[in-house]
JSON list of C-alpha atoms in Angstrom, two decimals:
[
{"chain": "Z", "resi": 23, "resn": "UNK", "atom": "CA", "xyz": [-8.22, 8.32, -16.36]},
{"chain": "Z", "resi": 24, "resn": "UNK", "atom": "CA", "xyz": [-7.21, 4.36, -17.09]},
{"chain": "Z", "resi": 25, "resn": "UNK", "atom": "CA", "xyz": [-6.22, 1.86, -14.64]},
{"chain": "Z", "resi": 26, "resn": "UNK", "atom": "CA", "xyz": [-2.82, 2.40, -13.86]},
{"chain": "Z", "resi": 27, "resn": "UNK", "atom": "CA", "xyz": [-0.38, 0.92, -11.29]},
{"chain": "Z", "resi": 28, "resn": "UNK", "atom": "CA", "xyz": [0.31, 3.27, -8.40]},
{"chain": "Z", "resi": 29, "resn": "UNK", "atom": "CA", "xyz": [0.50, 3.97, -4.86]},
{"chain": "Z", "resi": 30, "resn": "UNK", "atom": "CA", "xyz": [-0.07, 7.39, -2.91]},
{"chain": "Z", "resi": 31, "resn": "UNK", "atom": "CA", "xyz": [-0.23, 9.11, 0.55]},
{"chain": "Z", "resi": 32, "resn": "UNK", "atom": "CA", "xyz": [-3.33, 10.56, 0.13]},
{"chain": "Z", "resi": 33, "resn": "UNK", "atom": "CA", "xyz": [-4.57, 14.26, 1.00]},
{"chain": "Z", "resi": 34, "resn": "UNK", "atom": "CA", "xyz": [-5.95, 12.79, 4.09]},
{"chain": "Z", "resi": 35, "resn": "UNK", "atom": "CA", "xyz": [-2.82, 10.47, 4.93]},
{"chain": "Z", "resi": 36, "resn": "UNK", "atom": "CA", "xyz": [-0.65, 13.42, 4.90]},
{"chain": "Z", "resi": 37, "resn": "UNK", "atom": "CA", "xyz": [-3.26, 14.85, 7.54]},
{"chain": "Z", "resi": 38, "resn": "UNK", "atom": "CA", "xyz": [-2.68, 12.05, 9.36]},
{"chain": "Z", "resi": 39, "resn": "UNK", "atom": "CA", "xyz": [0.96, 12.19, 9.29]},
{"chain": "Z", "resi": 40, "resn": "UNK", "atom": "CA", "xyz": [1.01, 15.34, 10.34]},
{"chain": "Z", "resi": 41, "resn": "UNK", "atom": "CA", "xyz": [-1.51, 14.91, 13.12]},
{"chain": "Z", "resi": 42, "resn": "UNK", "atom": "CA", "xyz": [-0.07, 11.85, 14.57]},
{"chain": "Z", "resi": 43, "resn": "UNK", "atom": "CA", "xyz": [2.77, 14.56, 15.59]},
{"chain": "Z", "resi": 44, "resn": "UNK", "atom": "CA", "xyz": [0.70, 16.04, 18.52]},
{"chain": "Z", "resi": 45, "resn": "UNK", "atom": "CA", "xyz": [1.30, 14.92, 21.83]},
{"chain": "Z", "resi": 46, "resn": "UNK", "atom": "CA", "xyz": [-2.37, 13.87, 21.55]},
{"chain": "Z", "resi": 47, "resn": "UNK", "atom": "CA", "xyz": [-3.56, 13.18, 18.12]},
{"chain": "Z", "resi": 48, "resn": "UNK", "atom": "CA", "xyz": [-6.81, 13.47, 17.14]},
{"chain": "Z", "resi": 49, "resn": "UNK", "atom": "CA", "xyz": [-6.63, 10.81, 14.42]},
{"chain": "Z", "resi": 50, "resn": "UNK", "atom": "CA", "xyz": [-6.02, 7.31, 14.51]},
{"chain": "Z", "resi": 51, "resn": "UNK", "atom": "CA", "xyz": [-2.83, 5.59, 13.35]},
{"chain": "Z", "resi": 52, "resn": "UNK", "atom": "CA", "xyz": [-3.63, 3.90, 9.52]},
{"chain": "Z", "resi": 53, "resn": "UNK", "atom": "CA", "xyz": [-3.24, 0.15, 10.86]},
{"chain": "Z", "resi": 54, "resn": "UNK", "atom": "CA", "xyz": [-6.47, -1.19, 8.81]},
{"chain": "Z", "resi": 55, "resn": "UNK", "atom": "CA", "xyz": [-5.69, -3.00, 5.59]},
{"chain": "Z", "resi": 56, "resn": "UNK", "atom": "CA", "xyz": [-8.25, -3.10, 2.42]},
{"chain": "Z", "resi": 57, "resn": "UNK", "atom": "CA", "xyz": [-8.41, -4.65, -0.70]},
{"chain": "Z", "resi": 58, "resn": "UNK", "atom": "CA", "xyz": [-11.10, -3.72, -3.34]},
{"chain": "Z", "resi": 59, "resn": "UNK", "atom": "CA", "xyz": [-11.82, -5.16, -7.21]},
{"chain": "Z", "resi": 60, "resn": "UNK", "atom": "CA", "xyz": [-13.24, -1.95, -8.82]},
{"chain": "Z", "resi": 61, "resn": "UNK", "atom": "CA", "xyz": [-10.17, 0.39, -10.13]},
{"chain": "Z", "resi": 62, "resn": "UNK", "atom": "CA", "xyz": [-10.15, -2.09, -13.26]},
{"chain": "Z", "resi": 63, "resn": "UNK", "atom": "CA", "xyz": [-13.74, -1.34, -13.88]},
{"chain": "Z", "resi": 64, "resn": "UNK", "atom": "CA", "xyz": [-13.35, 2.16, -12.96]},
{"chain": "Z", "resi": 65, "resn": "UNK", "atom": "CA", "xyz": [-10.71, 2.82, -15.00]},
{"chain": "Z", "resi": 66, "resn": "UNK", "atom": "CA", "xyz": [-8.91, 4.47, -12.10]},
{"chain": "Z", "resi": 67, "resn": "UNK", "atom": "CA", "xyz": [-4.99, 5.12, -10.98]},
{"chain": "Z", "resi": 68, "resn": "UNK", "atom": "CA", "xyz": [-4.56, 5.75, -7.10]},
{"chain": "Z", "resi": 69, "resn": "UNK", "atom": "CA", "xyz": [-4.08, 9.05, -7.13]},
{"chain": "Z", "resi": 70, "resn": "UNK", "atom": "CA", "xyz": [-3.97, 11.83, -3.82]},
{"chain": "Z", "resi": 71, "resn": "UNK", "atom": "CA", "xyz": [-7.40, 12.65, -3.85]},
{"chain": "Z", "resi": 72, "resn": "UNK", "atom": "CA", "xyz": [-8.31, 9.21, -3.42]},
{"chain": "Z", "resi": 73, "resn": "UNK", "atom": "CA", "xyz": [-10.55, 8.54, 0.12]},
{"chain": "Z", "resi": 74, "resn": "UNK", "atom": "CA", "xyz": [-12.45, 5.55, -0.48]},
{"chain": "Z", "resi": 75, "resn": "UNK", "atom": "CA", "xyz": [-11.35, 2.05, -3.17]},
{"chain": "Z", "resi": 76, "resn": "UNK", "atom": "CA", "xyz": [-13.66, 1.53, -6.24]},
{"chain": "Z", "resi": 77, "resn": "UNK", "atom": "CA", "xyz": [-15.30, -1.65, -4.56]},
{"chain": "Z", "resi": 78, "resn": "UNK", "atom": "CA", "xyz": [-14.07, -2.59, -1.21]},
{"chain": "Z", "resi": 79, "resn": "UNK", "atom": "CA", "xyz": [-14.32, -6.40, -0.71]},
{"chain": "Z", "resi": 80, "resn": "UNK", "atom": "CA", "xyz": [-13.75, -8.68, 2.76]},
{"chain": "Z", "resi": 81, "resn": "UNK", "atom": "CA", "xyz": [-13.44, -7.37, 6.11]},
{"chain": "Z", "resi": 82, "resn": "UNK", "atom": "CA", "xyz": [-10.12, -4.78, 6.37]},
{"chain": "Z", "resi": 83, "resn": "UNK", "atom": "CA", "xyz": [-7.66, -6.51, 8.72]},
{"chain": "Z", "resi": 84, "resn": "UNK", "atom": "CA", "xyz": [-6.30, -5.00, 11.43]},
{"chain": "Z", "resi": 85, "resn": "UNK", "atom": "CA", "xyz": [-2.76, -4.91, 10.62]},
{"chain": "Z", "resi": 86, "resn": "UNK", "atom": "CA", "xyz": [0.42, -5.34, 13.01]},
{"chain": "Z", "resi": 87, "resn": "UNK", "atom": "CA", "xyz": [2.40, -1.80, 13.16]},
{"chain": "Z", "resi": 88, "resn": "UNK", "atom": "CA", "xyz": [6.10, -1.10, 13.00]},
{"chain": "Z", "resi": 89, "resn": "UNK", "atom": "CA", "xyz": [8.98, 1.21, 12.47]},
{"chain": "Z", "resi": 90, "resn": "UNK", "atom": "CA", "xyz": [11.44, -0.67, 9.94]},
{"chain": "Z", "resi": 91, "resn": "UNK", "atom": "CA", "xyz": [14.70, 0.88, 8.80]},
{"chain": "Z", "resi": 92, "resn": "UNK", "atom": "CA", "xyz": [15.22, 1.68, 4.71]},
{"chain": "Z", "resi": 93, "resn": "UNK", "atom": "CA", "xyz": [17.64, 4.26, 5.13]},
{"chain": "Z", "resi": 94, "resn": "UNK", "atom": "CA", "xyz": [18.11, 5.61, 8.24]},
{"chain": "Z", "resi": 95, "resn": "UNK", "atom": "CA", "xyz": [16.75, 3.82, 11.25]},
{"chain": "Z", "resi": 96, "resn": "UNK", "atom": "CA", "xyz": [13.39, 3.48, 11.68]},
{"chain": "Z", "resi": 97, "resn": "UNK", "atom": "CA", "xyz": [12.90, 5.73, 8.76]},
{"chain": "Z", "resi": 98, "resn": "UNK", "atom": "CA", "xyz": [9.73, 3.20, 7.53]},
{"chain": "Z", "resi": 99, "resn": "UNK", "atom": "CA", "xyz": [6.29, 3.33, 9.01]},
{"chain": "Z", "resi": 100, "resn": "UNK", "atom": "CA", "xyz": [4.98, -0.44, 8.55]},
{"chain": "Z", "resi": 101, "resn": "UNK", "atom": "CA", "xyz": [1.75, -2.10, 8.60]},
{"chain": "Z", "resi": 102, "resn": "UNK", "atom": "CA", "xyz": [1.10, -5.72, 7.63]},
{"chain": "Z", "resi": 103, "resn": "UNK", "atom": "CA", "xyz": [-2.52, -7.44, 7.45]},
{"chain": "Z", "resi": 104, "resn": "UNK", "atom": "CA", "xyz": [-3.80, -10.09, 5.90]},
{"chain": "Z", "resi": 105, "resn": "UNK", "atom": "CA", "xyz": [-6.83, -10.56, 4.71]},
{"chain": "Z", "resi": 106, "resn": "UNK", "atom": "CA", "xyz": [-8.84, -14.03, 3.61]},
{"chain": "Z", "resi": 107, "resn": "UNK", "atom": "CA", "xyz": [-11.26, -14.02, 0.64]},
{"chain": "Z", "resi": 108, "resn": "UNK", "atom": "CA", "xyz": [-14.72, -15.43, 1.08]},
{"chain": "Z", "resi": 109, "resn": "UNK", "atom": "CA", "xyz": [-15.60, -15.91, -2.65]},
{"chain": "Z", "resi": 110, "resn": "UNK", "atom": "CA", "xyz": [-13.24, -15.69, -5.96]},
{"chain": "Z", "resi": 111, "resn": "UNK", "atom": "CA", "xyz": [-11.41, -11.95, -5.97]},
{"chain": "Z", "resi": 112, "resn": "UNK", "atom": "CA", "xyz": [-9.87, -10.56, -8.40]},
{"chain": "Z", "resi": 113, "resn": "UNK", "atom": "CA", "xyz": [-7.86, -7.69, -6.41]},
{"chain": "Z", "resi": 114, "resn": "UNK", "atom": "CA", "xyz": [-6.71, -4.57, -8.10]},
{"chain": "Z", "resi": 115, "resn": "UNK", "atom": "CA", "xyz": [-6.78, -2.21, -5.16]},
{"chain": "Z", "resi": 116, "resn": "UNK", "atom": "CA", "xyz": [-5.83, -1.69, -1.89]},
{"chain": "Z", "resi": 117, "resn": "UNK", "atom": "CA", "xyz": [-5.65, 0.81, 1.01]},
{"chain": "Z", "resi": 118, "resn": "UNK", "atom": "CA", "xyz": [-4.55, 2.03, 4.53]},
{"chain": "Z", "resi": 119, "resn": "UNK", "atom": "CA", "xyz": [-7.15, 3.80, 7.05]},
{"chain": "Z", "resi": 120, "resn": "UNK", "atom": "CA", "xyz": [-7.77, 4.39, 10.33]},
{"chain": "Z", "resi": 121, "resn": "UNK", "atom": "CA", "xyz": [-10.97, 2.33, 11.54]},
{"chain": "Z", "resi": 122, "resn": "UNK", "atom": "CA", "xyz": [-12.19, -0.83, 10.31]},
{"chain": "Z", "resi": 123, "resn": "UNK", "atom": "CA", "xyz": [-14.71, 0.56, 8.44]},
{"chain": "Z", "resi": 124, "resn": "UNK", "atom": "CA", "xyz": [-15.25, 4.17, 6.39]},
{"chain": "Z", "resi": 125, "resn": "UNK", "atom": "CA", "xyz": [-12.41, 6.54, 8.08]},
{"chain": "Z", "resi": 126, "resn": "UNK", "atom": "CA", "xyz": [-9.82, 8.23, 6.54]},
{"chain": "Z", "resi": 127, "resn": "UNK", "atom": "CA", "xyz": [-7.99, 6.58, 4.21]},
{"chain": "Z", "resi": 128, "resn": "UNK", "atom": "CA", "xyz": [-3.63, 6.70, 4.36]},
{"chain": "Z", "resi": 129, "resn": "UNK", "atom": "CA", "xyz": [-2.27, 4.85, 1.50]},
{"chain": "Z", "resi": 130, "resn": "UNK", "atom": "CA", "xyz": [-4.08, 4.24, -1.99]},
{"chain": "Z", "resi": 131, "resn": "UNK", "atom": "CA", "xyz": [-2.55, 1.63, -4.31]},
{"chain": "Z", "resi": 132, "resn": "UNK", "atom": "CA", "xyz": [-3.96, 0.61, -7.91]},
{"chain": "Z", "resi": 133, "resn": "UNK", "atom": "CA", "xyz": [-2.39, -2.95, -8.94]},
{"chain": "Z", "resi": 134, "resn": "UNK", "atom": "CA", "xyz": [-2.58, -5.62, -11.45]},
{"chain": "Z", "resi": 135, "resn": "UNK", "atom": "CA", "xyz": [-4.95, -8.19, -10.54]},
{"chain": "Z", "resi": 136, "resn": "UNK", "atom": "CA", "xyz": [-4.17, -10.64, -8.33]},
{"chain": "Z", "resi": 137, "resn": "UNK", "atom": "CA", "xyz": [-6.50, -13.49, -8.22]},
{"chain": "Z", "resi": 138, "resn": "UNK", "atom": "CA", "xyz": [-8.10, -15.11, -5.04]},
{"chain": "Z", "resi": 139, "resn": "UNK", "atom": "CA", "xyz": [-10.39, -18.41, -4.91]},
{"chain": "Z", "resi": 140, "resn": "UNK", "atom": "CA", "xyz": [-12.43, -18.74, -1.82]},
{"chain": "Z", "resi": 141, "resn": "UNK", "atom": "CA", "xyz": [-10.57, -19.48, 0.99]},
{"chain": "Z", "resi": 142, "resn": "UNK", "atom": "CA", "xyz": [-7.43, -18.00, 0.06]},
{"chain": "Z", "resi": 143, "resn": "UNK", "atom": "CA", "xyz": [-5.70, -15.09, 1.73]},
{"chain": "Z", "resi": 144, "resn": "UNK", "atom": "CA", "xyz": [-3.56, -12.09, 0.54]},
{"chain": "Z", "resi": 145, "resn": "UNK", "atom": "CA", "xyz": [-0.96, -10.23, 3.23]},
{"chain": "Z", "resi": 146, "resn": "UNK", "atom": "CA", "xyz": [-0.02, -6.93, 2.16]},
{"chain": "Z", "resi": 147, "resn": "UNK", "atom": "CA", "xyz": [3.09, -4.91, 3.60]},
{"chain": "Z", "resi": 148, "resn": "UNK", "atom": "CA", "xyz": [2.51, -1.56, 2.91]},
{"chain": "Z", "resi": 149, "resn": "UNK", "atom": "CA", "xyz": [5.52, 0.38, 3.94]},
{"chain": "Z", "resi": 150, "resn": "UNK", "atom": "CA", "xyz": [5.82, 4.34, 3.89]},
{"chain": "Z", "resi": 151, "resn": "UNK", "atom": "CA", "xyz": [9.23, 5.84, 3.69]},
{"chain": "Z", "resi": 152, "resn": "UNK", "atom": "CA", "xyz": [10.21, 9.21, 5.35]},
{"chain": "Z", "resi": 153, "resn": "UNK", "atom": "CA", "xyz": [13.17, 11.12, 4.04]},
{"chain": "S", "resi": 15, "resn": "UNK", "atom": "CA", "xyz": [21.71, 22.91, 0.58]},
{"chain": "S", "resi": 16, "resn": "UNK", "atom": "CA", "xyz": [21.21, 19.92, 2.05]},
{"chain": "S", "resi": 17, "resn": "UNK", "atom": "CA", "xyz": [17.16, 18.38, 1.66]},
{"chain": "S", "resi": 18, "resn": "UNK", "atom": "CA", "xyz": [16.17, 18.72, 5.40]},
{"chain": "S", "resi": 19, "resn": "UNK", "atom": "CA", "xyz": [12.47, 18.84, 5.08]},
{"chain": "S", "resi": 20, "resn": "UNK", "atom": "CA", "xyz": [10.86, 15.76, 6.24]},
{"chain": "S", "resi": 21, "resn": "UNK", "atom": "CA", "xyz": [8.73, 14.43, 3.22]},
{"chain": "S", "resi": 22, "resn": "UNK", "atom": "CA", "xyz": [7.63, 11.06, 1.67]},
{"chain": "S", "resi": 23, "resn": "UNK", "atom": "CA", "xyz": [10.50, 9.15, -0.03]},
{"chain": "S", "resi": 24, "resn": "UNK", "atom": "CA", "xyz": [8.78, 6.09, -0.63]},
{"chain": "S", "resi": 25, "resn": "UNK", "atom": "CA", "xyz": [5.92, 3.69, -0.56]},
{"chain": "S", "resi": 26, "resn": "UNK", "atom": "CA", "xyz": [5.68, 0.08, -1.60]},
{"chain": "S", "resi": 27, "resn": "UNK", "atom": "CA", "xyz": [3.05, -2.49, -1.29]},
{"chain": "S", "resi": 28, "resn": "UNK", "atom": "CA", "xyz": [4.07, -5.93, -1.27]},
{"chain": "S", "resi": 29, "resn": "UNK", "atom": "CA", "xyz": [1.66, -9.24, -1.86]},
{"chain": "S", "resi": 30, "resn": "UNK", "atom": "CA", "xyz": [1.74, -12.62, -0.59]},
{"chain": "S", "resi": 31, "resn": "UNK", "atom": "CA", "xyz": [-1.07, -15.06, -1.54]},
{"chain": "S", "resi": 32, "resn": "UNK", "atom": "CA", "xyz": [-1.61, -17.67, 0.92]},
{"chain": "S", "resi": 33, "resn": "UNK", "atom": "CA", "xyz": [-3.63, -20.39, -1.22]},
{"chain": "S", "resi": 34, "resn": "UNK", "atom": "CA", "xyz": [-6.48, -22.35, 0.75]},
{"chain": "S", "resi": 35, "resn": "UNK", "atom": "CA", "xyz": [-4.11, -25.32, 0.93]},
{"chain": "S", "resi": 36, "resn": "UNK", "atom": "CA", "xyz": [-1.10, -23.33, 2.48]},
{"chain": "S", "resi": 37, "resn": "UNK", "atom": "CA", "xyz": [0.93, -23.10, -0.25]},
{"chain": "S", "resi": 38, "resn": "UNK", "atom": "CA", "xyz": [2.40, -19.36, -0.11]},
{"chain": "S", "resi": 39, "resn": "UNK", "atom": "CA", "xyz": [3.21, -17.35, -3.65]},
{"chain": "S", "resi": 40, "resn": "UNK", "atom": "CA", "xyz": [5.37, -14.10, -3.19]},
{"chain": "S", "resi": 41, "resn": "UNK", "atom": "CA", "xyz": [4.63, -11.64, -5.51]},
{"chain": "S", "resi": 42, "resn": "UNK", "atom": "CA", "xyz": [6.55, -9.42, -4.55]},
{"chain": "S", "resi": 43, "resn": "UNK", "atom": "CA", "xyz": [5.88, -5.40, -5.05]},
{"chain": "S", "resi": 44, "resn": "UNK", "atom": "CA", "xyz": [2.54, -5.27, -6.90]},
{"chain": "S", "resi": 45, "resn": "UNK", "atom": "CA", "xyz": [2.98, -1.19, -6.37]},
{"chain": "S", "resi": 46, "resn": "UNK", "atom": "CA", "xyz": [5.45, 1.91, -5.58]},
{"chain": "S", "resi": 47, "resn": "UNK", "atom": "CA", "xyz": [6.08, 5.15, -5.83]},
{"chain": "S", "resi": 48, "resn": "UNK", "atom": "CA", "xyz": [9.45, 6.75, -4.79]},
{"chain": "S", "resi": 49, "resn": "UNK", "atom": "CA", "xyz": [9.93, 10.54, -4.58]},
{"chain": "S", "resi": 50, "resn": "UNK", "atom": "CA", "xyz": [13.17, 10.57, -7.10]},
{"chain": "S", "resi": 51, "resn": "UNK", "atom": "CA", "xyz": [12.42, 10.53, -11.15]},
{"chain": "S", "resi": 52, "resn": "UNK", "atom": "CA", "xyz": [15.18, 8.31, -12.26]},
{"chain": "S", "resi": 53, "resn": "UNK", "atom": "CA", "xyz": [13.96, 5.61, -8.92]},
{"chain": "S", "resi": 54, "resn": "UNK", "atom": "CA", "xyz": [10.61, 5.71, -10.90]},
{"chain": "S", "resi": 55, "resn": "UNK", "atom": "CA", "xyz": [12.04, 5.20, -14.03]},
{"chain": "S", "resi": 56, "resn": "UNK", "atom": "CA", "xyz": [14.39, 1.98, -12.49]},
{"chain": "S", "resi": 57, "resn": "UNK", "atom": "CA", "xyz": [10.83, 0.19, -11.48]},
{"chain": "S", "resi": 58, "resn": "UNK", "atom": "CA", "xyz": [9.34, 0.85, -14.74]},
{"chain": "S", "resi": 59, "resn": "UNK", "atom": "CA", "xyz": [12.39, -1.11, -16.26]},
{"chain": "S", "resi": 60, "resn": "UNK", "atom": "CA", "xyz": [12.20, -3.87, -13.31]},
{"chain": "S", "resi": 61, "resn": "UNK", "atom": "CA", "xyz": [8.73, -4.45, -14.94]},
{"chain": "S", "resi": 62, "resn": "UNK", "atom": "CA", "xyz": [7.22, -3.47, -11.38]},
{"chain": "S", "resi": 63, "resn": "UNK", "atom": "CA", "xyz": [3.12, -4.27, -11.32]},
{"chain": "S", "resi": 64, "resn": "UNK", "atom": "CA", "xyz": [3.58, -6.77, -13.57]},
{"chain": "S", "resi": 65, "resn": "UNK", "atom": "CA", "xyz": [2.71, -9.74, -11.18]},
{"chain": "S", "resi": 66, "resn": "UNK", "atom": "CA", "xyz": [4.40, -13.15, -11.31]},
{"chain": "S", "resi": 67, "resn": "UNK", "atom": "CA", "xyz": [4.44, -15.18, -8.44]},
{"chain": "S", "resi": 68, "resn": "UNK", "atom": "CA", "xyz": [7.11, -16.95, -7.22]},
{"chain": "S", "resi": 69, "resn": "UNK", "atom": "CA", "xyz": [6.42, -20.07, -5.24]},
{"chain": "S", "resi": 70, "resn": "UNK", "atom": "CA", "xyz": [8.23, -20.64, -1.94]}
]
């Protein structure tokens, strides 16, 4: 498949979703923020199958969780991180998962690049919707 | 009948680059996907993914 823009709840975020239900879930909540520089090269679209990026860069942020209203109140499961790039980046993926390394990814997004120089940071708000 | 099953309706992912020297560039929403055809088809138009920052 090419590169494509796109953004999922994966298999495994849906797992989540539902898990999180339980009065004690056995999964953690999808607070950990990636970026990656591979779906380019990899010719890949996010799709729901998707568990890992192409080529995860930087140390995933622990983002700051919320409920936000886009319909109905609180409706919008929230997570904000922000991650700073230690050498040039040129970002074309990103992701949600539950540890701060290798878990189980939520969200999967493919993008167009967005450019970093050393130094520089990127803060993504990655927002999922319930109807 | 009314759609009472909970489900996804949405998901965006919004980018702010924070350059080195503080200066912040909103890009806005670099990705999305919404549950309802014609929603899709309204980003496509809005040129969504296409980034351009926007200096603040």
């Amino acid at each position: 498949m090419a590169f494509g823009t796109a953004t999922v709840l994966t298999n495994s975020g849906k797992r989540t979703a539902a898990d999180r239900q339980q009065g004690t879930p056995t999964r953690n909540a999808l607070k950990y923020v990636a970026i990656g520089t591979g779906a380019t090269g990899a010719a890949r679209t996010a799709v729901v199958a998707d568990t890992a990026l192409s080529t995860e860069v930087e140390t995933r942020a622990s983002g700051t969780e919320s409920t936000v209203t886009t319909s109905v109140t609180g409706d919008t499961y929230e997570v904000v991180g922000t991650i700073t790039a230690t050498s040039t980046r040129a970002v074309d993926e990103a992701g949600t998962f539950d540890a701060s390394s290798t878990g189980n990814m939520g969200v999967s997004a493919t993008f167009p690049v967005v450019n970093l120089a050393s130094g520089d940071s990127l803060q993504l708000t990655v927002k999922t919707q319930f109807a | 009948m009314p759609d009472t099953q909970a489900q996804v309706e949405s998901i965006t992912v919004e980018a702010v680059v924070i350059r080195a020297d503080g200066t912040r560039e909103d890009l806005g929403v670099v990705a999305a996907y919404h549950r309802r055809p014609w929603r899709r088809f309204l980003n496509k138009l809005r040129g969504l993914g296409r980034v351009s920052p926007t200096e603040e």
